[in-house]
Amino acid sequence: AQSVTQPDARVTVSEGASLQLRCKYSYSGTPYLFWYVQYPRQGLQLLLKYYSGDPVVQGVNGFEAEFIKSNSSFHLRKASVHWSDSAVYFCAVSGNTGYQNFYFGKGTSLTVIP
Amino acid sequence: DMKVTQMPRYLIKRMGENVLLECGQDMSHETMYWYRQDPGLGLQLIYISYDVDSNSEGDIPKGYRVSRKKREHFSLILDSAKTNQTSVYFCASSLYTGQYEQYFGPGTRLTVL
């Protein structure tokens, strides 16, 4: 079955600290991987996406993610967080054959303490 | 400017009333989606539309129906709303299905009393 697991429902870090949000996926075909961010009272916005090639992809606002096929993981990282990064982050997986739906994780709520 | 719009943004209805949520996109995307978001449950797919009059049930279609008569518009209808349909509803669109990223609207907060 296709699925995405974000094991941490809530993460709290201090401003300036590094960040890693975890994502593991289960997908039978070639996965296409995404991270979205949702700020309060807004819709989801794309942070970054991985289709192929370099397993480390750069996104907006200093975020990056690394695709590790052997571990079925696509963790999100940032070297130094800012209070404005407080939001909910969603990992998602999709595919390239037929009517493939997106599969979203349940999200990780990030709080950055100033 | 690539955009997904949703109307209304906030809506309060009484149980048993009909509800119409509207979504528009200006990107000529073929595929559109309706999700609901509840605390702790993440996003749940209600319906997906592959193009005009080509709709398919998602994971939680019961109590909902959709209409897509023009590529740029996708409506979600609740006939006789129930209190457990109180939620935030998001519309999204993508160029096609599959690996294409989804663009989300700002959401509609629906309260059914």
PDB file of C-alpha atoms in Angstrom:
ATOM      1  CA  ALA A   1       0.000   0.000   0.000  1.00  0.00           C
ATOM      2  CA  GLN A   2       1.095   3.513  -0.728  1.00  0.00           C
ATOM      3  CA  SER A   3       1.598   5.690   2.316  1.00  0.00           C
ATOM      4  CA  VAL A   4       3.637   8.408   3.965  1.00  0.00           C
ATOM      5  CA  THR A   5       4.651   8.432   7.608  1.00  0.00           C
ATOM      6  CA  GLN A   6       5.750  11.499   9.487  1.00  0.00           C
ATOM      7  CA  PRO A   7       6.629  10.078  12.891  1.00  0.00           C
ATOM      8  CA  ASP A   8       6.813  13.375  14.731  1.00  0.00           C
ATOM      9  CA  ALA A   9       3.468  15.125  15.157  1.00  0.00           C
ATOM     10  CA  ARG A  10       5.091  18.108  16.902  1.00  0.00           C
ATOM     11  CA  VAL A  11       8.629  19.476  16.942  1.00  0.00           C
ATOM     12  CA  THR A  12       9.902  22.431  18.944  1.00  0.00           C
ATOM     13  CA  VAL A  13      13.273  24.034  18.312  1.00  0.00           C
ATOM     14  CA  SER A  14      14.999  27.260  19.283  1.00  0.00           C
ATOM     15  CA  GLU A  15      15.617  29.967  16.744  1.00  0.00           C
ATOM     16  CA  GLY A  16      18.985  29.492  15.066  1.00  0.00           C
ATOM     17  CA  ALA A  17      19.078  25.762  15.691  1.00  0.00           C
ATOM     18  CA  SER A  18      19.224  23.192  12.919  1.00  0.00           C
ATOM     19  CA  LEU A  19      16.157  21.230  11.946  1.00  0.00           C
ATOM     20  CA  GLN A  20      15.290  17.829  10.574  1.00  0.00           C
ATOM     21  CA  LEU A  21      11.723  16.731   9.932  1.00  0.00           C
ATOM     22  CA  ARG A  22      11.388  13.067   9.166  1.00  0.00           C
ATOM     23  CA  CYS A  23       9.432  11.443   6.362  1.00  0.00           C
ATOM     24  CA  LYS A  24       9.261   7.810   5.330  1.00  0.00           C
ATOM     25  CA  TYR A  25       7.221   6.571   2.409  1.00  0.00           C
ATOM     26  CA  SER A  26       5.924   3.329   1.035  1.00  0.00           C
ATOM     27  CA  TYR A  27       5.440   3.316  -2.722  1.00  0.00           C
ATOM     28  CA  SER A  28       5.566   0.448  -5.166  1.00  0.00           C
ATOM     29  CA  GLY A  29       6.659   2.355  -8.247  1.00  0.00           C
ATOM     30  CA  THR A  30       9.048   5.209  -8.920  1.00  0.00           C
ATOM     31  CA  PRO A  31       8.293   7.806  -6.240  1.00  0.00           C
ATOM     32  CA  TYR A  32       8.019  11.518  -6.749  1.00  0.00           C
ATOM     33  CA  LEU A  33       8.439  13.266  -3.415  1.00  0.00           C
ATOM     34  CA  PHE A  34       7.274  16.604  -2.116  1.00  0.00           C
ATOM     35  CA  TRP A  35       7.383  18.766   0.958  1.00  0.00           C
ATOM     36  CA  TYR A  36       4.639  21.303   1.527  1.00  0.00           C
ATOM     37  CA  VAL A  37       4.298  23.967   4.230  1.00  0.00           C
ATOM     38  CA  GLN A  38       1.077  25.310   5.699  1.00  0.00           C
ATOM     39  CA  TYR A  39       1.122  28.578   7.599  1.00  0.00           C
ATOM     40  CA  PRO A  40      -1.787  29.339   9.940  1.00  0.00           C
ATOM     41  CA  ARG A  41      -5.102  29.893   8.182  1.00  0.00           C
ATOM     42  CA  GLN A  42      -3.580  29.291   4.755  1.00  0.00           C
ATOM     43  CA  GLY A  43      -3.461  26.565   2.162  1.00  0.00           C
ATOM     44  CA  LEU A  44      -0.471  24.338   1.480  1.00  0.00           C
ATOM     45  CA  GLN A  45       2.484  25.750  -0.437  1.00  0.00           C
ATOM     46  CA  LEU A  46       5.163  23.716  -2.175  1.00  0.00           C
ATOM     47  CA  LEU A  47       8.574  23.877  -0.486  1.00  0.00           C
ATOM     48  CA  LEU A  48      10.471  21.500  -2.734  1.00  0.00           C
ATOM     49  CA  LYS A  49      10.120  18.418  -4.885  1.00  0.00           C
ATOM     50  CA  TYR A  50      12.246  15.488  -5.985  1.00  0.00           C
ATOM     51  CA  TYR A  51      11.760  13.748  -9.305  1.00  0.00           C
ATOM     52  CA  SER A  52      15.177  12.281 -10.134  1.00  0.00           C
ATOM     53  CA  GLY A  53      18.892  13.032 -10.204  1.00  0.00           C
ATOM     54  CA  ASP A  54      20.787  14.594  -7.318  1.00  0.00           C
ATOM     55  CA  PRO A  55      19.205  13.141  -4.184  1.00  0.00           C
ATOM     56  CA  VAL A  56      19.619  16.409  -2.308  1.00  0.00           C
ATOM     57  CA  VAL A  57      17.134  18.995  -3.489  1.00  0.00           C
ATOM     58  CA  GLN A  58      17.022  22.633  -2.537  1.00  0.00           C
ATOM     59  CA  GLY A  59      13.803  24.452  -1.805  1.00  0.00           C
ATOM     60  CA  VAL A  60      12.658  27.887  -0.807  1.00  0.00           C
ATOM     61  CA  ASN A  61      13.783  29.728   2.325  1.00  0.00           C
ATOM     62  CA  GLY A  62      16.896  27.598   2.863  1.00  0.00           C
ATOM     63  CA  PHE A  63      15.132  24.247   3.127  1.00  0.00           C
ATOM     64  CA  GLU A  64      16.551  21.122   1.560  1.00  0.00           C
ATOM     65  CA  ALA A  65      15.647  17.455   1.545  1.00  0.00           C
ATOM     66  CA  GLU A  66      17.529  14.262   0.822  1.00  0.00           C
ATOM     67  CA  PHE A  67      16.080  11.264  -0.967  1.00  0.00           C
ATOM     68  CA  ILE A  68      17.511   8.027   0.423  1.00  0.00           C
ATOM     69  CA  LYS A  69      16.076   5.204  -1.634  1.00  0.00           C
ATOM     70  CA  SER A  70      17.525   2.411   0.489  1.00  0.00           C
ATOM     71  CA  ASN A  71      15.764   3.822   3.517  1.00  0.00           C
ATOM     72  CA  SER A  72      12.580   4.990   1.760  1.00  0.00           C
ATOM     73  CA  SER A  73      13.092   8.352   3.375  1.00  0.00           C
ATOM     74  CA  PHE A  74      12.867  11.981   2.334  1.00  0.00           C
ATOM     75  CA  HIS A  75      13.792  14.040   5.378  1.00  0.00           C
ATOM     76  CA  LEU A  76      13.541  17.825   5.370  1.00  0.00           C
ATOM     77  CA  ARG A  77      16.413  19.898   6.767  1.00  0.00           C
ATOM     78  CA  LYS A  78      17.301  23.467   7.485  1.00  0.00           C
ATOM     79  CA  ALA A  79      20.605  24.676   8.883  1.00  0.00           C
ATOM     80  CA  SER A  80      19.246  27.544  10.971  1.00  0.00           C
ATOM     81  CA  VAL A  81      15.550  28.085  11.636  1.00  0.00           C
ATOM     82  CA  HIS A  82      13.775  31.390  12.065  1.00  0.00           C
ATOM     83  CA  TRP A  83      10.662  32.048  14.133  1.00  0.00           C
ATOM     84  CA  SER A  84       8.750  32.591  10.871  1.00  0.00           C
ATOM     85  CA  ASP A  85       9.348  28.936   9.964  1.00  0.00           C
ATOM     86  CA  SER A  86       6.730  27.951  12.539  1.00  0.00           C
ATOM     87  CA  ALA A  87       4.114  26.089  10.501  1.00  0.00           C
ATOM     88  CA  VAL A  88       2.852  22.621   9.659  1.00  0.00           C
ATOM     89  CA  TYR A  89       4.956  20.640   7.206  1.00  0.00           C
ATOM     90  CA  PHE A  90       3.570  17.879   5.036  1.00  0.00           C
ATOM     91  CA  CYS A  91       5.483  15.220   3.148  1.00  0.00           C
ATOM     92  CA  ALA A  92       3.830  13.646   0.098  1.00  0.00           C
ATOM     93  CA  VAL A  93       4.533  10.950  -2.484  1.00  0.00           C
ATOM     94  CA  SER A  94       3.112  10.407  -5.947  1.00  0.00           C
ATOM     95  CA  GLY A  95       3.972   8.451  -9.054  1.00  0.00           C
ATOM     96  CA  ASN A  96       4.286   8.608 -12.801  1.00  0.00           C
ATOM     97  CA  THR A  97       1.947   5.931 -14.062  1.00  0.00           C
ATOM     98  CA  GLY A  98      -1.732   6.283 -14.760  1.00  0.00           C
ATOM     99  CA  TYR A  99      -4.065   7.973 -12.377  1.00  0.00           C
ATOM    100  CA  GLN A 100      -1.714   8.170  -9.453  1.00  0.00           C
ATOM    101  CA  ASN A 101      -2.970  10.024  -6.472  1.00  0.00           C
ATOM    102  CA  PHE A 102      -0.967  12.003  -4.040  1.00  0.00           C
ATOM    103  CA  TYR A 103      -0.418  10.463  -0.648  1.00  0.00           C
ATOM    104  CA  PHE A 104       0.118  12.978   2.144  1.00  0.00           C
ATOM    105  CA  GLY A 105       1.547  12.385   5.569  1.00  0.00           C
ATOM    106  CA  LYS A 106      -0.383  13.696   8.562  1.00  0.00           C
ATOM    107  CA  GLY A 107       1.994  16.587   8.980  1.00  0.00           C
ATOM    108  CA  THR A 108       4.512  17.805  11.548  1.00  0.00           C
ATOM    109  CA  SER A 109       3.740  20.963  13.471  1.00  0.00           C
ATOM    110  CA  LEU A 110       6.927  22.988  13.939  1.00  0.00           C
ATOM    111  CA  THR A 111       7.230  25.615  16.642  1.00  0.00           C
ATOM    112  CA  VAL A 112      10.314  27.823  16.649  1.00  0.00           C
ATOM    113  CA  ILE A 113      10.993  29.521  19.972  1.00  0.00           C
ATOM    114  CA  PRO A 114      12.530  32.989  19.569  1.00  0.00           C
TER     115      PRO A 114
ATOM    116  CA  ASP B   1      -0.527  34.735 -11.771  1.00  0.00           C
ATOM    117  CA  MET B   2      -1.116  31.057 -10.905  1.00  0.00           C
ATOM    118  CA  LYS B   3      -3.925  30.889  -8.441  1.00  0.00           C
ATOM    119  CA  VAL B   4      -6.550  28.679  -6.868  1.00  0.00           C
ATOM    120  CA  THR B   5      -9.457  30.550  -5.348  1.00  0.00           C
ATOM    121  CA  GLN B   6     -12.138  29.332  -2.974  1.00  0.00           C
ATOM    122  CA  MET B   7     -15.463  30.860  -2.038  1.00  0.00           C
ATOM    123  CA  PRO B   8     -16.647  31.450   0.548  1.00  0.00           C
ATOM    124  CA  ARG B   9     -13.761  31.550   3.016  1.00  0.00           C
ATOM    125  CA  TYR B  10     -16.005  31.100   6.036  1.00  0.00           C
ATOM    126  CA  LEU B  11     -19.456  29.562   6.211  1.00  0.00           C
ATOM    127  CA  ILE B  12     -21.862  28.708   9.016  1.00  0.00           C
ATOM    128  CA  LYS B  13     -24.797  26.452   8.248  1.00  0.00           C
ATOM    129  CA  ARG B  14     -27.419  24.593  10.237  1.00  0.00           C
ATOM    130  CA  MET B  15     -27.682  20.827  10.159  1.00  0.00           C
ATOM    131  CA  GLY B  16     -29.806  19.714   7.236  1.00  0.00           C
ATOM    132  CA  GLU B  17     -29.068  22.748   5.063  1.00  0.00           C
ATOM    133  CA  ASN B  18     -27.397  22.395   1.682  1.00  0.00           C
ATOM    134  CA  VAL B  19     -23.862  23.677   1.230  1.00  0.00           C
ATOM    135  CA  LEU B  20     -22.060  24.726  -1.930  1.00  0.00           C
ATOM    136  CA  LEU B  21     -18.318  25.310  -1.897  1.00  0.00           C
ATOM    137  CA  GLU B  22     -16.746  26.712  -5.023  1.00  0.00           C
ATOM    138  CA  CYS B  23     -13.240  26.501  -6.368  1.00  0.00           C
ATOM    139  CA  GLY B  24     -11.601  28.135  -9.352  1.00  0.00           C
ATOM    140  CA  GLN B  25      -8.187  27.983 -10.983  1.00  0.00           C
ATOM    141  CA  ASP B  26      -6.628  30.058 -13.719  1.00  0.00           C
ATOM    142  CA  MET B  27      -3.918  27.638 -14.841  1.00  0.00           C
ATOM    143  CA  SER B  28      -5.942  25.417 -17.213  1.00  0.00           C
ATOM    144  CA  HIS B  29      -5.093  22.460 -15.020  1.00  0.00           C
ATOM    145  CA  GLU B  30      -6.839  19.225 -15.938  1.00  0.00           C
ATOM    146  CA  THR B  31      -6.957  17.744 -12.464  1.00  0.00           C
ATOM    147  CA  MET B  32      -8.662  19.198  -9.429  1.00  0.00           C
ATOM    148  CA  TYR B  33      -9.159  17.897  -5.900  1.00  0.00           C
ATOM    149  CA  TRP B  34     -11.261  18.448  -2.811  1.00  0.00           C
ATOM    150  CA  TYR B  35      -9.788  17.669   0.602  1.00  0.00           C
ATOM    151  CA  ARG B  36     -10.906  18.179   4.130  1.00  0.00           C
ATOM    152  CA  GLN B  37      -8.511  18.851   6.980  1.00  0.00           C
ATOM    153  CA  ASP B  38      -9.236  17.976  10.583  1.00  0.00           C
ATOM    154  CA  PRO B  39      -6.877  18.176  13.564  1.00  0.00           C
ATOM    155  CA  GLY B  40      -4.708  15.087  13.824  1.00  0.00           C
ATOM    156  CA  LEU B  41      -6.027  13.587  10.597  1.00  0.00           C
ATOM    157  CA  GLY B  42      -4.069  15.552   8.057  1.00  0.00           C
ATOM    158  CA  LEU B  43      -5.574  15.921   4.594  1.00  0.00           C
ATOM    159  CA  GLN B  44      -8.273  13.516   3.481  1.00  0.00           C
ATOM    160  CA  LEU B  45      -9.171  13.270  -0.192  1.00  0.00           C
ATOM    161  CA  ILE B  46     -12.889  13.593  -0.850  1.00  0.00           C
ATOM    162  CA  TYR B  47     -13.051  13.689  -4.650  1.00  0.00           C
ATOM    163  CA  ILE B  48     -10.714  14.020  -7.588  1.00  0.00           C
ATOM    164  CA  SER B  49     -11.665  15.366 -10.986  1.00  0.00           C
ATOM    165  CA  TYR B  50      -9.595  14.405 -14.025  1.00  0.00           C
ATOM    166  CA  ASP B  51     -11.355  16.854 -16.311  1.00  0.00           C
ATOM    167  CA  VAL B  52     -14.845  18.154 -17.109  1.00  0.00           C
ATOM    168  CA  ASP B  53     -17.490  15.607 -16.045  1.00  0.00           C
ATOM    169  CA  SER B  54     -14.796  13.061 -15.148  1.00  0.00           C
ATOM    170  CA  ASN B  55     -14.868  12.703 -11.384  1.00  0.00           C
ATOM    171  CA  SER B  56     -13.800   9.944  -9.066  1.00  0.00           C
ATOM    172  CA  GLU B  57     -14.342   9.233  -5.401  1.00  0.00           C
ATOM    173  CA  GLY B  58     -11.480   9.737  -3.015  1.00  0.00           C
ATOM    174  CA  ASP B  59     -11.062   8.218   0.403  1.00  0.00           C
ATOM    175  CA  ILE B  60     -14.061   9.812   2.133  1.00  0.00           C
ATOM    176  CA  PRO B  61     -16.765  10.619  -0.465  1.00  0.00           C
ATOM    177  CA  LYS B  62     -19.789   9.744   1.662  1.00  0.00           C
ATOM    178  CA  GLY B  63     -22.043  12.739   2.200  1.00  0.00           C
ATOM    179  CA  TYR B  64     -20.455  14.754  -0.599  1.00  0.00           C
ATOM    180  CA  ARG B  65     -20.873  15.198  -4.301  1.00  0.00           C
ATOM    181  CA  VAL B  66     -19.026  17.279  -6.856  1.00  0.00           C
ATOM    182  CA  SER B  67     -19.627  19.045 -10.110  1.00  0.00           C
ATOM    183  CA  ARG B  68     -17.195  20.097 -12.794  1.00  0.00           C
ATOM    184  CA  LYS B  69     -18.819  21.620 -15.872  1.00  0.00           C
ATOM    185  CA  LYS B  70     -15.905  23.861 -16.827  1.00  0.00           C
ATOM    186  CA  ARG B  71     -12.237  23.025 -16.549  1.00  0.00           C
ATOM    187  CA  GLU B  72     -11.555  26.031 -14.331  1.00  0.00           C
ATOM    188  CA  HIS B  73     -14.349  25.415 -11.804  1.00  0.00           C
ATOM    189  CA  PHE B  74     -14.904  22.574  -9.366  1.00  0.00           C
ATOM    190  CA  SER B  75     -17.734  22.586  -6.839  1.00  0.00           C
ATOM    191  CA  LEU B  76     -18.244  20.556  -3.686  1.00  0.00           C
ATOM    192  CA  ILE B  77     -21.848  20.017  -2.587  1.00  0.00           C
ATOM    193  CA  LEU B  78     -23.101  18.827   0.759  1.00  0.00           C
ATOM    194  CA  ASP B  79     -26.736  17.809   0.554  1.00  0.00           C
ATOM    195  CA  SER B  80     -28.234  18.099   4.021  1.00  0.00           C
ATOM    196  CA  ALA B  81     -25.117  18.969   5.962  1.00  0.00           C
ATOM    197  CA  LYS B  82     -24.231  17.141   9.141  1.00  0.00           C
ATOM    198  CA  THR B  83     -22.394  18.395  12.205  1.00  0.00           C
ATOM    199  CA  ASN B  84     -19.514  15.983  11.557  1.00  0.00           C
ATOM    200  CA  GLN B  85     -18.876  17.771   8.282  1.00  0.00           C
ATOM    201  CA  THR B  86     -17.600  20.761  10.206  1.00  0.00           C
ATOM    202  CA  SER B  87     -14.070  21.108   8.890  1.00  0.00           C
ATOM    203  CA  VAL B  88     -11.696  23.108   6.744  1.00  0.00           C
ATOM    204  CA  TYR B  89     -12.044  22.267   3.076  1.00  0.00           C
ATOM    205  CA  PHE B  90      -9.243  22.731   0.590  1.00  0.00           C
ATOM    206  CA  CYS B  91      -9.382  22.700  -3.158  1.00  0.00           C
ATOM    207  CA  ALA B  92      -6.261  21.960  -5.185  1.00  0.00           C
ATOM    208  CA  SER B  93      -5.333  21.630  -8.829  1.00  0.00           C
ATOM    209  CA  SER B  94      -2.507  20.077 -10.811  1.00  0.00           C
ATOM    210  CA  LEU B  95      -1.604  20.060 -14.484  1.00  0.00           C
ATOM    211  CA  TYR B  96      -2.339  16.351 -14.715  1.00  0.00           C
ATOM    212  CA  THR B  97      -2.419  13.519 -12.213  1.00  0.00           C
ATOM    213  CA  GLY B  98       0.689  11.697 -11.155  1.00  0.00           C
ATOM    214  CA  GLN B  99       3.901  13.480 -10.394  1.00  0.00           C
ATOM    215  CA  TYR B 100       2.672  16.987 -10.951  1.00  0.00           C
ATOM    216  CA  GLU B 101       2.647  19.259  -7.952  1.00  0.00           C
ATOM    217  CA  GLN B 102      -0.633  20.414  -6.541  1.00  0.00           C
ATOM    218  CA  TYR B 103      -1.558  24.047  -6.031  1.00  0.00           C
ATOM    219  CA  PHE B 104      -3.828  24.723  -3.095  1.00  0.00           C
ATOM    220  CA  GLY B 105      -6.495  27.284  -2.420  1.00  0.00           C
ATOM    221  CA  PRO B 106      -6.726  29.192   0.884  1.00  0.00           C
ATOM    222  CA  GLY B 107      -9.432  26.929   2.294  1.00  0.00           C
ATOM    223  CA  THR B 108     -13.054  27.271   3.402  1.00  0.00           C
ATOM    224  CA  ARG B 109     -13.823  26.953   7.089  1.00  0.00           C
ATOM    225  CA  LEU B 110     -17.271  25.337   7.341  1.00  0.00           C
ATOM    226  CA  THR B 111     -19.179  25.113  10.607  1.00  0.00           C
ATOM    227  CA  VAL B 112     -22.362  23.047  10.715  1.00  0.00           C
ATOM    228  CA  LEU B 113     -24.453  23.744  13.797  1.00  0.00           C
TER     229      LEU B 113
END
